[in-house]
Amino acid sequence: MKSTMKIMMASTLVMSALATGCQTTTSVTKPAVQPVTVETLEANNWRLIDAKLNNGDLIEALFFDPSRPLTLDFMTVEGRNMVSLMNTCNNMSAGYSVTNGEIELSAIRSTRMACPEHLAKFDSAAATTVQGKYSFGKNSDNNPVLVIKNDNQTAHFKAVPKTKTP
């Protein structure tokens, strides 16, 4: 009886570990679930969960500190659409417009602080990552995912609730 209980407990732990591993999957299982609009972009912040070059290599500069992932905050400020790149060393932002479901970013503006090399690489990789074709999909848990694809890479961002400031 004790050995049966041990086997059941071990099986439960293994299944739990497998389920946890599955929750972190970054694949997009359903493409284009909704059109790209200002409203869909501004509904959430978008936290980077995966970014790979076309050859499948992870863009390591974007993942040096898992506690501070690249996060995009789309907003309207004084009637202008803006996106802020969060967790970068320098303050980075750009204007954007949406026309027929296509995103166009203006030039990215950035402060010019001297950053340690790994942070400077993060900033550079972040600026490259947000340039491309935007689309929405859903992950295996049916949650929205923002996909940005350009000629060299594809990045996936999961929706995270915006924090309210008092």
Coordinates of C-alpha atoms in Angstrom, one line a residue:
M1 CA 0.0 0.0 0.0
K2 CA 2.8 2.4 0.9
S3 CA 4.6 1.7 -2.4
T4 CA 1.3 2.4 -4.3
M5 CA 0.9 5.7 -2.5
K6 CA 4.5 6.6 -3.3
I7 CA 4.0 5.8 -7.0
M8 CA 0.8 7.9 -7.1
M9 CA 2.6 10.8 -5.4
A10 CA 5.5 10.6 -7.8
S11 CA 3.1 10.5 -10.8
T12 CA 1.3 13.5 -9.5
L13 CA 4.5 15.4 -9.2
V14 CA 5.6 14.4 -12.7
M15 CA 2.3 15.4 -14.2
S16 CA 2.4 18.7 -12.3
A17 CA 5.8 19.5 -13.6
L18 CA 4.8 18.6 -17.1
A19 CA 1.7 20.8 -16.8
T20 CA 3.8 23.7 -15.5
G21 CA 6.2 23.2 -18.4
C22 CA 3.3 23.3 -20.9
Q23 CA 2.1 26.6 -19.5
T24 CA 5.2 28.4 -20.5
T25 CA 5.0 27.4 -24.1
T26 CA 5.3 30.3 -26.5
S27 CA 3.8 28.9 -29.6
V28 CA 0.9 30.7 -31.2
T29 CA -1.7 28.1 -32.0
K30 CA -4.4 30.3 -33.6
P31 CA -3.3 33.1 -36.0
A32 CA -5.1 36.5 -36.4
V33 CA -7.8 36.2 -33.8
Q34 CA -8.6 39.9 -34.1
P35 CA -7.6 42.9 -36.2
V36 CA -4.8 45.1 -35.0
T37 CA -6.4 48.3 -33.7
V38 CA -5.4 51.0 -31.3
E39 CA -8.0 49.6 -28.9
T40 CA -6.5 46.1 -28.9
L41 CA -3.0 47.4 -28.5
E42 CA -3.9 49.7 -25.6
A43 CA -6.1 47.1 -23.8
N44 CA -3.0 45.5 -22.2
N45 CA 0.7 45.8 -21.8
W46 CA 2.6 43.3 -23.9
R47 CA 5.4 41.3 -22.2
L48 CA 8.1 39.6 -24.4
I49 CA 8.0 35.8 -24.0
D50 CA 9.9 34.7 -27.0
A51 CA 12.1 36.2 -29.7
K52 CA 14.0 34.2 -32.2
L53 CA 16.1 34.8 -35.3
N54 CA 14.8 33.2 -38.5
N55 CA 17.4 30.4 -38.0
G56 CA 15.7 29.5 -34.7
D57 CA 18.3 31.0 -32.4
L58 CA 17.1 32.8 -29.3
I59 CA 17.9 36.6 -29.3
E60 CA 19.8 36.3 -26.0
A61 CA 20.3 40.0 -25.6
L62 CA 16.6 40.3 -24.8
F63 CA 16.6 37.7 -22.1
F64 CA 19.6 38.5 -19.9
D65 CA 17.4 39.4 -16.9
P66 CA 14.1 37.3 -16.8
S67 CA 12.8 39.5 -14.0
R68 CA 12.8 42.6 -16.3
P69 CA 11.4 41.5 -19.7
L70 CA 10.9 43.9 -22.6
T71 CA 7.3 45.2 -22.2
L72 CA 5.4 47.4 -24.6
D73 CA 2.9 49.9 -23.3
F74 CA 0.7 51.4 -26.0
M75 CA -1.2 54.5 -25.0
T76 CA -2.8 57.7 -26.3
V77 CA -1.1 60.9 -24.9
E78 CA -2.6 64.2 -25.8
G79 CA -4.3 62.7 -28.8
R80 CA -1.2 61.0 -30.1
N81 CA -0.6 57.2 -30.2
M82 CA 2.6 56.3 -28.4
V83 CA 4.4 53.1 -27.5
S84 CA 6.8 53.0 -24.6
L85 CA 9.5 50.3 -24.4
M86 CA 9.7 49.4 -20.8
N87 CA 12.6 47.9 -18.8
T88 CA 15.2 49.3 -21.1
C89 CA 18.2 51.2 -19.8
N90 CA 17.4 54.3 -21.7
N91 CA 13.8 55.7 -21.9
M92 CA 12.6 54.6 -25.3
S93 CA 9.3 55.4 -27.1
A94 CA 7.8 56.0 -30.5
G95 CA 4.7 57.3 -32.1
Y96 CA 2.6 54.8 -34.0
S97 CA -0.4 54.7 -36.3
V98 CA -2.7 51.9 -37.4
T99 CA -4.0 52.0 -41.0
N100 CA -6.0 49.0 -42.3
G101 CA -4.6 46.8 -39.5
E102 CA -1.0 47.7 -40.3
I103 CA 1.2 49.3 -37.6
E104 CA 3.6 52.0 -38.6
L105 CA 6.1 53.3 -36.0
S106 CA 7.8 56.6 -36.2
A107 CA 11.5 56.8 -35.3
I108 CA 12.2 55.5 -31.9
R109 CA 13.2 58.2 -29.5
S110 CA 15.7 57.4 -26.7
T111 CA 17.6 59.1 -24.0
R112 CA 21.4 58.7 -24.4
M113 CA 22.6 57.4 -21.1
A114 CA 25.8 55.4 -21.0
C115 CA 24.6 51.9 -20.2
P116 CA 26.6 48.8 -19.3
E117 CA 27.2 46.7 -22.4
H118 CA 24.5 44.1 -21.7
L119 CA 21.9 46.8 -21.2
A120 CA 23.1 48.7 -24.3
K121 CA 22.6 45.4 -26.3
F122 CA 19.2 45.0 -24.7
D123 CA 18.2 48.5 -25.8
S124 CA 19.5 47.9 -29.4
A125 CA 17.7 44.5 -29.6
A126 CA 14.5 46.0 -28.2
A127 CA 14.5 48.7 -30.9
T128 CA 15.0 46.1 -33.6
T129 CA 12.3 43.8 -32.2
V130 CA 9.5 46.3 -32.3
Q131 CA 10.0 47.1 -36.0
G132 CA 8.0 44.8 -38.3
K133 CA 4.6 43.4 -39.1
Y134 CA 2.2 43.2 -36.1
S135 CA -0.5 40.5 -35.8
F136 CA -2.5 38.9 -33.0
G137 CA -2.8 35.2 -32.2
K138 CA -3.6 33.1 -29.2
N139 CA -1.3 30.8 -27.3
S140 CA -2.2 27.2 -26.3
D141 CA -4.0 28.6 -23.2
N142 CA -6.2 30.7 -25.5
N143 CA -4.7 34.0 -24.3
P144 CA -3.9 36.8 -26.7
V145 CA -0.4 37.1 -28.1
L146 CA 1.0 40.0 -30.0
V147 CA 3.4 38.8 -32.8
I148 CA 5.9 41.1 -34.4
K149 CA 7.8 39.7 -37.4
N150 CA 10.4 41.3 -39.5
D151 CA 12.9 40.1 -42.1
N152 CA 15.3 38.7 -39.5
Q153 CA 13.2 37.6 -36.4
T154 CA 9.9 36.9 -34.8
A155 CA 8.9 38.0 -31.3
H156 CA 5.9 37.0 -29.2
F157 CA 4.4 39.1 -26.5
K158 CA 1.8 38.0 -24.0
A159 CA -1.0 40.3 -22.8
V160 CA -0.6 41.4 -19.2
P161 CA -3.0 43.7 -17.4
K162 CA -2.0 47.4 -17.2
T163 CA -1.3 48.6 -13.8
K164 CA -3.4 51.4 -12.6
T165 CA -1.5 54.5 -11.3
P166 CA -3.3 56.5 -8.6

